[in-house]
CSV table of N, CA and C in Angstrom, one decimal:
chain,number,residue,atom,x,y,z
A,682,MET,N,32.0,83.9,-75.8
A,682,MET,CA,31.7,82.9,-74.6
A,682,MET,C,32.2,81.5,-75.1
A,683,SER,N,33.1,81.7,-75.0
A,683,SER,CA,34.7,79.6,-75.1
A,683,SER,C,33.4,79.0,-75.3
A,684,ASP,N,33.1,77.8,-76.2
A,684,ASP,CA,32.8,76.4,-76.1
A,684,ASP,C,33.1,76.0,-74.9
A,685,TRP,N,33.6,76.2,-74.3
A,685,TRP,CA,34.8,75.7,-72.9
A,685,TRP,C,33.3,75.9,-71.5
A,686,GLU,N,32.7,77.7,-71.5
A,686,GLU,CA,31.7,78.2,-70.7
A,686,GLU,C,30.3,77.9,-71.5
A,687,ARG,N,30.4,77.7,-72.6
A,687,ARG,CA,28.7,77.2,-72.7
A,687,ARG,C,28.6,75.5,-72.7
A,688,ALA,N,29.6,74.6,-72.4
A,688,ALA,CA,29.1,73.1,-72.2
A,688,ALA,C,28.9,72.9,-70.6
A,689,SER,N,29.8,74.0,-69.8
A,689,SER,CA,29.8,73.7,-68.5
A,689,SER,C,29.4,72.7,-68.7
A,690,THR,N,30.6,72.0,-68.4
A,690,THR,CA,31.2,71.0,-68.3
A,690,THR,C,33.2,70.9,-67.4
A,691,ALA,N,33.3,70.3,-67.4
A,691,ALA,CA,34.8,70.1,-67.0
A,691,ALA,C,35.1,69.1,-67.5
A,692,ARG,N,35.8,69.3,-67.9
A,692,ARG,CA,36.5,67.9,-68.9
A,692,ARG,C,37.7,66.5,-68.2
A,693,VAL,N,36.7,65.5,-68.0
A,693,VAL,CA,38.0,64.3,-67.6
A,693,VAL,C,38.5,64.4,-67.9
A,694,LEU,N,40.1,64.2,-67.5
A,694,LEU,CA,40.7,62.9,-68.3
A,694,LEU,C,40.9,61.8,-68.0
A,695,PRO,N,40.6,60.9,-68.8
A,695,PRO,CA,41.0,58.8,-67.9
A,695,PRO,C,42.6,58.9,-67.5
A,696,PRO,N,42.3,58.4,-66.5
A,696,PRO,CA,43.7,57.5,-65.9
A,696,PRO,C,44.3,56.9,-66.1
A,697,ALA,N,46.2,57.4,-65.8
A,697,ALA,CA,47.0,57.0,-66.7
A,697,ALA,C,46.6,55.8,-67.1
A,698,ARG,N,46.7,54.3,-65.9
A,698,ARG,CA,46.4,53.7,-66.4
A,698,ARG,C,45.5,53.3,-64.3
A,699,PRO,N,44.5,51.6,-64.9
A,699,PRO,CA,43.7,52.1,-63.5
A,699,PRO,C,44.5,51.8,-62.8
A,700,ARG,N,44.0,51.6,-61.5
A,700,ARG,CA,44.2,51.8,-60.6
A,700,ARG,C,42.7,51.4,-59.8
A,701,LYS,N,43.5,50.7,-57.9
A,701,LYS,CA,42.9,49.6,-57.0
A,701,LYS,C,42.8,50.7,-56.2
A,702,LEU,N,41.2,50.5,-56.1
A,702,LEU,CA,41.1,52.1,-54.6
A,702,LEU,C,40.6,52.2,-53.6
A,703,ALA,N,41.1,50.5,-53.6
A,703,ALA,CA,40.9,50.3,-51.9
A,703,ALA,C,41.8,50.4,-51.2
A,704,LYS,N,42.7,51.2,-51.6
A,704,LYS,CA,44.0,51.7,-50.6
A,704,LYS,C,44.0,52.6,-50.6
A,705,VAL,N,43.9,53.8,-52.0
A,705,VAL,CA,43.5,55.9,-52.2
A,705,VAL,C,42.8,55.4,-52.5
A,706,PRO,N,41.6,55.6,-52.0
A,706,PRO,CA,40.2,55.8,-52.9
A,706,PRO,C,40.7,57.1,-53.9
A,707,PHE,N,41.0,58.2,-52.8
A,707,PHE,CA,41.3,59.2,-53.5
A,707,PHE,C,42.2,60.4,-53.6
A,708,VAL,N,43.0,60.7,-55.2
A,708,VAL,CA,44.0,61.1,-55.2
A,708,VAL,C,43.7,62.4,-56.1
A,709,GLU,N,44.1,63.2,-55.7
A,709,GLU,CA,44.0,64.7,-57.0
A,709,GLU,C,45.3,65.0,-56.7
A,710,LEU,N,45.5,65.9,-57.7
A,710,LEU,CA,46.5,67.2,-57.8
A,710,LEU,C,45.7,69.2,-57.8
A,711,ALA,N,45.9,69.3,-57.2
A,711,ALA,CA,44.9,70.5,-56.1
A,711,ALA,C,46.3,71.7,-55.3
A,712,ASP,N,45.5,72.9,-55.6
A,712,ASP,CA,46.5,74.0,-54.9
A,712,ASP,C,47.5,73.3,-54.3
A,713,GLY,N,48.3,73.3,-55.2
A,713,GLY,CA,49.7,73.1,-55.8
A,713,GLY,C,50.6,71.7,-54.8
A,714,ARG,N,49.1,71.1,-54.1
A,714,ARG,CA,50.0,69.4,-53.9
A,714,ARG,C,49.5,68.6,-54.0
A,715,VAL,N,49.8,66.9,-54.4
A,715,VAL,CA,49.3,66.5,-54.7
A,715,VAL,C,48.6,65.6,-53.5
A,716,GLN,N,47.4,65.7,-53.7
A,716,GLN,CA,46.4,65.0,-51.7
A,716,GLN,C,45.7,64.3,-51.9
A,717,GLY,N,45.2,63.7,-50.9
A,717,GLY,CA,44.1,62.2,-51.2
A,717,GLY,C,43.9,61.8,-50.1
A,718,VAL,N,43.5,60.9,-49.9
A,718,VAL,CA,42.7,60.1,-49.1
A,718,VAL,C,43.4,58.5,-48.9
A,719,VAL,N,43.7,57.8,-47.7
A,719,VAL,CA,44.5,56.9,-47.8
A,719,VAL,C,44.0,55.9,-46.7
A,720,SER,N,43.9,55.0,-47.2
A,720,SER,CA,42.7,54.1,-46.2
A,720,SER,C,44.3,53.5,-45.1
A,721,SER,N,43.8,53.2,-43.7
A,721,SER,CA,44.7,52.7,-42.8
A,721,SER,C,45.2,51.2,-43.2
A,722,GLY,N,46.3,51.2,-42.7
A,722,GLY,CA,45.9,49.7,-43.1
A,722,GLY,C,46.0,48.7,-42.2
A,723,SER,N,45.3,49.0,-40.0
A,723,SER,CA,45.0,48.4,-39.7
A,723,SER,C,44.1,49.2,-39.4
A,724,ASP,N,43.3,49.5,-39.2
A,724,ASP,CA,41.6,50.0,-38.6
A,724,ASP,C,40.9,50.7,-40.1
A,725,ILE,N,39.3,49.7,-40.3
A,725,ILE,CA,39.3,50.2,-41.5
A,725,ILE,C,38.0,50.9,-40.9
A,726,GLY,N,37.9,51.5,-40.1
A,726,GLY,CA,37.4,52.9,-39.9
A,726,GLY,C,38.4,53.9,-40.0
A,727,ARG,N,39.6,54.4,-39.9
A,727,ARG,CA,40.4,55.1,-40.6
A,727,ARG,C,41.0,55.1,-41.0
A,728,VAL,N,41.0,56.7,-42.1
A,728,VAL,CA,41.5,57.2,-42.9
A,728,VAL,C,42.6,58.4,-43.3
A,729,TYR,N,44.2,58.2,-43.8
A,729,TYR,CA,44.0,58.9,-43.4
A,729,TYR,C,44.5,60.4,-44.7
A,730,VAL,N,44.2,61.6,-44.2
A,730,VAL,CA,44.9,62.6,-45.0
A,730,VAL,C,46.0,63.1,-45.5
A,731,SER,N,46.6,62.5,-47.4
A,731,SER,CA,48.3,62.7,-46.8
A,731,SER,C,48.3,64.2,-48.2
A,732,SER,N,49.1,64.8,-48.5
A,732,SER,CA,49.7,65.9,-49.3
A,732,SER,C,51.1,66.1,-49.2
A,733,VAL,N,51.4,66.4,-50.5
A,733,VAL,CA,53.1,67.0,-50.1
A,733,VAL,C,52.8,68.4,-51.2
A,734,ALA,N,53.4,69.6,-50.9
A,734,ALA,CA,53.5,70.6,-51.7
A,734,ALA,C,54.8,70.7,-53.2
A,735,ALA,N,54.0,71.5,-53.9
A,735,ALA,CA,55.0,71.4,-55.3
A,735,ALA,C,56.2,71.9,-54.6
A,736,SER,N,57.5,71.7,-55.5
A,736,SER,CA,58.7,73.2,-55.4
A,736,SER,C,59.0,72.6,-53.6
A,737,THR,N,58.7,72.7,-52.1
A,737,THR,CA,59.4,72.6,-51.2
A,737,THR,C,59.2,71.5,-50.7
A,738,TYR,N,57.8,70.7,-51.6
A,738,TYR,CA,57.9,69.1,-51.0
A,738,TYR,C,57.4,68.9,-49.3
A,739,GLU,N,56.3,70.3,-48.7
A,739,GLU,CA,56.4,69.9,-47.3
A,739,GLU,C,55.4,69.0,-47.5
A,740,PHE,N,55.4,68.3,-46.1
A,740,PHE,CA,54.5,67.1,-46.6
A,740,PHE,C,53.3,66.9,-45.1
A,741,ALA,N,52.4,67.0,-45.4
A,741,ALA,CA,51.6,66.8,-44.7
A,741,ALA,C,50.2,65.0,-44.1
A,742,CYS,N,50.7,64.3,-42.7
A,742,CYS,CA,49.6,63.7,-42.8
A,742,CYS,C,48.9,62.9,-41.9
A,743,SER,N,47.8,63.4,-41.5
A,743,SER,CA,46.8,63.4,-40.5
A,743,SER,C,45.6,61.8,-40.9
A,744,THR,N,44.5,61.8,-39.8
A,744,THR,CA,43.7,61.1,-39.8
A,744,THR,C,42.7,62.0,-39.8
A,745,ASN,N,42.2,61.0,-40.2
A,745,ASN,CA,40.4,61.3,-41.0
A,745,ASN,C,40.0,63.2,-39.4
A,746,ASN,N,40.5,62.0,-38.5
A,746,ASN,CA,40.3,62.7,-37.1
A,746,ASN,C,41.4,63.9,-36.4
A,747,ASN,N,41.6,64.0,-37.5
A,747,ASN,CA,42.5,65.6,-37.5
A,747,ASN,C,44.0,65.0,-36.1
A,748,ARG,N,43.9,63.8,-36.5
A,748,ARG,CA,45.3,63.0,-35.6
A,748,ARG,C,46.3,62.9,-36.1
A,749,PRO,N,48.0,63.3,-35.9
A,749,PRO,CA,48.9,63.3,-37.1
A,749,PRO,C,49.1,62.4,-37.0
A,750,CYS,N,50.3,61.8,-37.9
A,750,CYS,CA,50.3,60.3,-38.4
A,750,CYS,C,51.7,59.9,-37.7
A,751,GLY,N,51.4,58.8,-37.3
A,751,GLY,CA,52.9,58.6,-36.2
A,751,GLY,C,54.3,58.0,-37.5
A,752,GLY,N,53.9,58.0,-38.7
A,752,GLY,CA,54.6,57.2,-38.9
A,752,GLY,C,55.7,58.5,-39.9
A,753,ALA,N,54.8,59.7,-39.9
A,753,ALA,CA,55.3,61.0,-40.1
A,753,ALA,C,56.3,62.1,-39.4
A,754,ARG,N,57.2,61.2,-39.0
A,754,ARG,CA,58.1,62.0,-37.4
A,754,ARG,C,59.8,62.3,-39.0
A,755,GLY,N,59.5,63.6,-39.6
A,755,GLY,CA,61.0,63.4,-40.0
A,755,GLY,C,61.1,63.6,-41.7
A,756,MET,N,60.7,62.1,-42.2
A,756,MET,CA,60.6,61.3,-43.8
A,756,MET,C,58.7,61.6,-44.1
A,757,PHE,N,58.7,61.4,-45.5
A,757,PHE,CA,57.6,60.5,-45.6
A,757,PHE,C,56.6,59.5,-45.7
A,758,CYS,N,56.4,59.3,-44.8
A,758,CYS,CA,55.7,57.6,-44.3
A,758,CYS,C,55.0,56.7,-45.2
A,759,ASN,N,54.6,55.7,-44.6
A,759,ASN,CA,54.4,55.0,-45.8
A,759,ASN,C,52.8,55.5,-46.2
A,760,HIS,N,52.2,56.6,-46.6
A,760,HIS,CA,50.9,57.2,-46.0
A,760,HIS,C,51.3,57.3,-48.0
A,761,ILE,N,52.2,58.2,-47.2
A,761,ILE,CA,52.1,59.7,-48.6
A,761,ILE,C,53.7,58.8,-49.7
A,762,LEU,N,53.8,57.9,-48.9
A,762,LEU,CA,54.3,57.0,-50.3
A,762,LEU,C,52.9,56.6,-51.5
A,763,ALA,N,52.4,55.8,-50.5
A,763,ALA,CA,51.1,55.5,-51.3
A,763,ALA,C,50.8,56.3,-52.0
A,764,LEU,N,50.2,56.9,-51.4
A,764,LEU,CA,50.1,58.6,-52.5
A,764,LEU,C,49.7,58.9,-53.9
A,765,LEU,N,51.4,59.3,-53.5
A,765,LEU,CA,53.0,59.4,-54.9
A,765,LEU,C,52.2,58.4,-55.6
A,766,ASN,N,52.1,57.0,-55.4
A,766,ASN,CA,52.6,55.7,-56.0
A,766,ASN,C,51.0,56.1,-57.2
A,767,GLU,N,49.8,55.7,-56.0
A,767,GLU,CA,49.0,56.2,-56.9
A,767,GLU,C,47.8,57.2,-58.1
A,768,SER,N,49.7,58.8,-56.9
A,768,SER,CA,49.1,59.9,-58.5
A,768,SER,C,50.4,59.7,-59.5
A,769,THR,N,50.6,58.7,-59.5
A,769,THR,CA,51.5,58.7,-60.6
A,769,THR,C,50.5,57.3,-61.7
A,770,LEU,N,49.5,56.4,-61.2
A,770,LEU,CA,49.4,55.3,-61.8
A,770,LEU,C,47.8,56.3,-62.1
A,771,GLN,N,47.4,57.4,-61.4
A,771,GLN,CA,46.1,58.2,-62.1
A,771,GLN,C,46.8,59.5,-63.3
A,772,TYR,N,47.9,59.7,-62.9
A,772,TYR,CA,47.9,61.5,-63.5
A,772,TYR,C,49.2,60.9,-64.6
A,773,GLY,N,49.9,59.3,-64.0
A,773,GLY,CA,51.6,59.8,-64.3
A,773,GLY,C,52.2,60.8,-64.2
A,774,ALA,N,53.5,59.5,-64.0
A,774,ALA,CA,54.7,59.6,-63.7
A,774,ALA,C,55.0,61.0,-64.5
A,775,GLU,N,55.0,61.5,-65.1
A,775,GLU,CA,55.4,62.5,-65.7
A,775,GLU,C,54.7,64.0,-65.4
A,776,ARG,N,53.1,63.7,-65.3
A,776,ARG,CA,52.5,64.7,-65.2
A,776,ARG,C,52.5,65.2,-63.2
A,777,VAL,N,53.1,64.1,-62.7
A,777,VAL,CA,52.6,64.6,-61.7
A,777,VAL,C,54.3,65.4,-60.9
A,778,ALA,N,55.7,64.6,-61.4
A,778,ALA,CA,57.0,65.1,-62.4
A,778,ALA,C,56.5,66.8,-62.1
A,779,ARG,N,56.1,67.1,-63.4
A,779,ARG,CA,56.0,68.2,-63.6
A,779,ARG,C,54.5,68.9,-63.2
A,780,TYR,N,54.1,68.6,-61.9
A,780,TYR,CA,53.5,69.1,-61.0
A,780,TYR,C,54.2,69.7,-59.8
A,781,LEU,N,54.5,68.6,-59.6
A,781,LEU,CA,55.6,68.7,-57.8
A,781,LEU,C,56.5,69.6,-58.3
A,782,ARG,N,57.2,69.8,-59.3
A,782,ARG,CA,58.6,70.0,-59.6
A,782,ARG,C,59.4,69.5,-59.6
A,783,VAL,N,60.0,68.0,-59.7
A,783,VAL,CA,60.8,67.3,-59.3
A,783,VAL,C,61.7,66.8,-60.8
A,784,ASP,N,62.8,66.8,-60.5
A,784,ASP,CA,63.3,67.1,-61.8
A,784,ASP,C,63.7,66.2,-61.8
A,785,VAL,N,63.6,65.0,-62.7
A,785,VAL,CA,64.1,63.2,-62.3
A,785,VAL,C,64.3,62.8,-64.3
A,786,PRO,N,65.6,62.5,-64.3
A,786,PRO,CA,65.7,62.0,-66.0
A,786,PRO,C,64.4,61.0,-66.2
A,787,GLU,N,63.9,60.1,-65.2
A,787,GLU,CA,63.5,58.8,-65.9
A,787,GLU,C,61.9,58.7,-64.6
A,788,PRO,N,61.3,59.6,-65.0
A,788,PRO,CA,59.6,59.5,-63.6
A,788,PRO,C,59.6,58.4,-63.3
A,789,THR,N,59.1,57.8,-62.1
A,789,THR,CA,58.5,56.6,-62.0
A,789,THR,C,58.0,57.4,-60.2
A,790,ALA,N,57.9,56.3,-59.9
A,790,ALA,CA,56.5,57.4,-58.4
A,790,ALA,C,58.4,57.0,-57.0
A,791,GLN,N,58.8,56.3,-57.4
A,791,GLN,CA,59.9,56.1,-56.6
A,791,GLN,C,60.8,56.5,-56.6
A,792,ALA,N,61.0,57.0,-57.7
A,792,ALA,CA,61.9,58.4,-58.5
A,792,ALA,C,61.7,59.2,-57.8
A,793,ILE,N,60.5,60.3,-57.7
A,793,ILE,CA,59.8,61.0,-57.8
A,793,ILE,C,60.1,61.2,-55.8
A,794,SER,N,59.6,60.1,-55.5
A,794,SER,CA,59.9,60.3,-54.2
A,794,SER,C,60.4,60.3,-53.0
A,795,GLN,N,61.9,59.5,-54.4
A,795,GLN,CA,63.4,59.7,-52.9
A,795,GLN,C,64.0,60.6,-53.7
A,796,THR,N,64.1,61.9,-54.6
A,796,THR,CA,64.4,62.3,-55.4
A,796,THR,C,64.1,63.6,-54.5
A,797,MET,N,62.4,63.7,-53.5
A,797,MET,CA,62.1,64.6,-52.7
A,797,MET,C,63.0,64.2,-51.6
A,798,SER,N,62.6,63.3,-51.2
A,798,SER,CA,63.2,63.2,-49.2
A,798,SER,C,64.6,63.5,-49.2
A,799,ALA,N,65.3,63.6,-50.5
A,799,ALA,CA,66.7,63.9,-50.4
A,799,ALA,C,66.8,65.2,-50.1
A,800,THR,N,66.1,65.4,-50.6
A,800,THR,CA,66.0,67.2,-50.5
A,800,THR,C,66.0,67.2,-48.7
A,801,ARG,N,65.9,66.4,-48.1
A,801,ARG,CA,64.9,66.9,-46.5
A,801,ARG,C,63.6,67.8,-45.8
A,802,PRO,N,62.9,67.0,-46.9
A,802,PRO,CA,61.8,68.3,-46.3
A,802,PRO,C,61.1,68.5,-45.5
A,803,SER,N,60.5,69.5,-44.7
A,803,SER,CA,59.4,69.6,-44.2
A,803,SER,C,58.4,69.2,-43.2
A,804,GLN,N,58.5,69.1,-42.6
A,804,GLN,CA,56.9,68.6,-42.3
A,804,GLN,C,55.9,69.9,-41.8
A,805,GLY,N,54.9,69.6,-42.7
A,805,GLY,CA,54.0,70.8,-42.5
A,805,GLY,C,52.5,71.0,-41.1
A,806,ASP,N,51.8,71.9,-41.4
A,806,ASP,CA,50.8,71.8,-41.1
A,806,ASP,C,50.0,71.4,-41.5
A,807,SER,N,48.9,70.3,-40.8
A,807,SER,CA,47.5,70.3,-42.0
A,807,SER,C,45.9,70.9,-41.9
A,808,THR,N,46.4,71.5,-41.8
A,808,THR,CA,45.3,73.1,-42.4
A,808,THR,C,44.8,72.2,-42.9
A,809,ALA,N,44.9,71.6,-44.7
A,809,ALA,CA,44.4,71.4,-46.0
A,809,ALA,C,43.8,70.1,-45.4
A,810,ALA,N,42.9,69.7,-44.7
A,810,ALA,CA,43.0,68.1,-44.2
A,810,ALA,C,41.5,68.0,-44.0
A,811,ALA,N,41.5,69.1,-44.4
A,811,ALA,CA,39.8,69.3,-43.2
A,811,ALA,C,39.0,69.6,-45.1
A,812,SER,N,39.6,69.7,-45.6
A,812,SER,CA,39.2,70.4,-47.2
A,812,SER,C,39.2,69.4,-48.0
A,813,VAL,N,40.4,69.1,-47.9
A,813,VAL,CA,41.1,67.2,-48.7
A,813,VAL,C,39.3,66.7,-49.0
A,814,PHE,N,39.9,66.2,-46.9
A,814,PHE,CA,38.4,64.8,-46.5
A,814,PHE,C,37.0,65.3,-47.2
A,815,SER,N,36.9,66.2,-47.0
A,815,SER,CA,35.5,67.4,-47.4
A,815,SER,C,35.1,67.1,-49.0
A,816,GLN,N,36.0,66.8,-49.2
A,816,GLN,CA,36.4,66.7,-51.0
A,816,GLN,C,35.6,65.2,-51.5
A,817,PHE,N,36.8,64.4,-50.3
A,817,PHE,CA,36.6,62.9,-50.5
A,817,PHE,C,34.9,62.7,-50.6
A,818,LEU,N,34.1,63.5,-49.8
A,818,LEU,CA,33.0,62.4,-49.3
A,818,LEU,C,32.4,63.3,-50.7
A,819,ARG,N,32.3,64.6,-50.7
A,819,ARG,CA,31.4,64.9,-51.9
A,819,ARG,C,31.1,63.6,-53.0
A,820,HIS,N,33.0,63.5,-53.3
A,820,HIS,CA,33.1,62.7,-54.8
A,820,HIS,C,32.6,61.0,-54.1
A,821,LEU,N,31.9,60.3,-52.9
A,821,LEU,CA,31.9,59.4,-52.9
A,821,LEU,C,29.8,60.0,-52.7
A,822,ALA,N,29.8,61.7,-52.4
A,822,ALA,CA,28.1,60.8,-52.4
A,822,ALA,C,27.8,60.8,-53.6
A,823,TYR,N,28.4,61.6,-55.1
A,823,TYR,CA,28.2,61.0,-56.1
A,823,TYR,C,28.0,59.4,-57.0
A,824,LEU,N,28.7,58.2,-55.5
A,824,LEU,CA,28.5,57.3,-56.3
A,824,LEU,C,27.0,56.7,-55.7
A,825,GLU,N,26.5,57.6,-54.9
A,825,GLU,CA,24.9,57.0,-54.5
A,825,GLU,C,23.6,57.4,-56.0
A,826,PHE,N,24.3,58.4,-56.6
A,826,PHE,CA,23.5,58.4,-57.7
A,826,PHE,C,23.0,57.9,-59.5
A,827,GLU,N,22.4,56.8,-59.8
A,827,GLU,CA,22.5,56.1,-60.8
A,827,GLU,C,22.9,56.7,-62.2
A,828,ALA,N,23.4,55.6,-62.8
A,828,ALA,CA,24.0,56.1,-63.5
A,828,ALA,C,22.9,56.7,-64.7
A,829,SER,N,23.2,57.8,-65.5
A,829,SER,CA,22.4,58.5,-66.5
A,829,SER,C,23.9,59.9,-67.1
A,830,THR,N,23.2,59.8,-68.2
A,830,THR,CA,24.2,61.1,-69.4
A,830,THR,C,23.9,62.3,-69.4
A,831,ALA,N,22.1,62.8,-68.4
A,831,ALA,CA,22.1,64.0,-68.2
A,831,ALA,C,23.2,64.5,-67.0
A,832,PRO,N,23.2,66.4,-67.0
A,832,PRO,CA,23.9,66.9,-66.6
A,832,PRO,C,23.2,66.7,-65.3
A,833,VAL,N,24.0,66.3,-64.2
A,833,VAL,CA,23.9,66.4,-62.7
A,833,VAL,C,23.5,67.5,-61.9
A,834,PRO,N,22.6,68.5,-61.4
A,834,PRO,CA,22.8,69.9,-61.3
A,834,PRO,C,23.5,70.6,-60.4
A,835,GLU,N,24.6,70.0,-59.5
A,835,GLU,CA,25.2,70.5,-58.6
A,835,GLU,C,26.2,70.9,-59.4
A,836,LEU,N,26.3,69.6,-61.2
A,836,LEU,CA,27.7,70.3,-61.5
A,836,LEU,C,28.0,71.1,-62.4
A,837,GLN,N,26.5,72.1,-62.8
A,837,GLN,CA,26.5,73.2,-63.3
A,837,GLN,C,26.8,74.5,-63.0
A,838,TRP,N,27.8,75.2,-63.0
A,838,TRP,CA,28.5,75.6,-62.0
A,838,TRP,C,28.6,76.5,-63.3
A,839,PHE,N,29.1,76.7,-64.7
A,839,PHE,CA,28.4,78.0,-64.9
A,839,PHE,C,27.1,78.1,-66.3
A,840,PRO,N,27.2,79.0,-66.2
A,840,PRO,CA,25.3,79.7,-66.5
A,840,PRO,C,25.3,79.3,-68.0
A,841,PRO,N,24.2,78.9,-68.9
A,841,PRO,CA,24.4,78.5,-70.1
A,841,PRO,C,24.8,79.7,-70.7
A,842,THR,N,24.0,81.2,-70.7
A,842,THR,CA,24.2,82.5,-70.9
A,842,THR,C,25.6,83.1,-70.0
A,843,ARG,N,25.4,85.1,-70.6
A,843,ARG,CA,26.2,85.4,-69.9
A,843,ARG,C,24.9,85.7,-69.0
A,844,ALA,N,23.7,85.5,-68.9
A,844,ALA,CA,22.9,86.7,-68.8
A,844,ALA,C,22.9,86.3,-67.3
A,845,VAL,N,22.8,87.1,-66.1
A,845,VAL,CA,22.2,86.3,-64.3
A,845,VAL,C,21.0,86.6,-64.0
A,846,VAL,N,20.8,85.2,-63.8
A,846,VAL,CA,19.0,85.1,-62.6
A,846,VAL,C,19.3,85.6,-62.1
């Protein structure tokens, strides 16, 4: 059994640079996409679930109620651009470019989004929006816990031994 399995914790990388969570409270590199939740600029009760797929740059943006984004008509909307910008703050531009398979000489959020936009990516469906929003809500639930160094039971994915209980 490896040390990683024995520890039963996932390694958390610190953000590349500090970022404000008001506009994009949740961003991740997962499932072959940069995906996350972006706050609405006009309605405090509305958020958008946005994503961009690696390699194809297929994008999707819809509200938390599964309504399509009005700005994502054949090109990246402002929510997707904000998501890409915040992902470079969280993970670093080099890592985001590598993950999305974007070939840019000097990776920046603007260079990454311009290079992807130049390929005229197609607009995908928003089937992943429900799972992304669910992950966001799960992350919000952790804010209710008191600060502690003890293990959180629901984060104990692997048993400490190979024995099955």
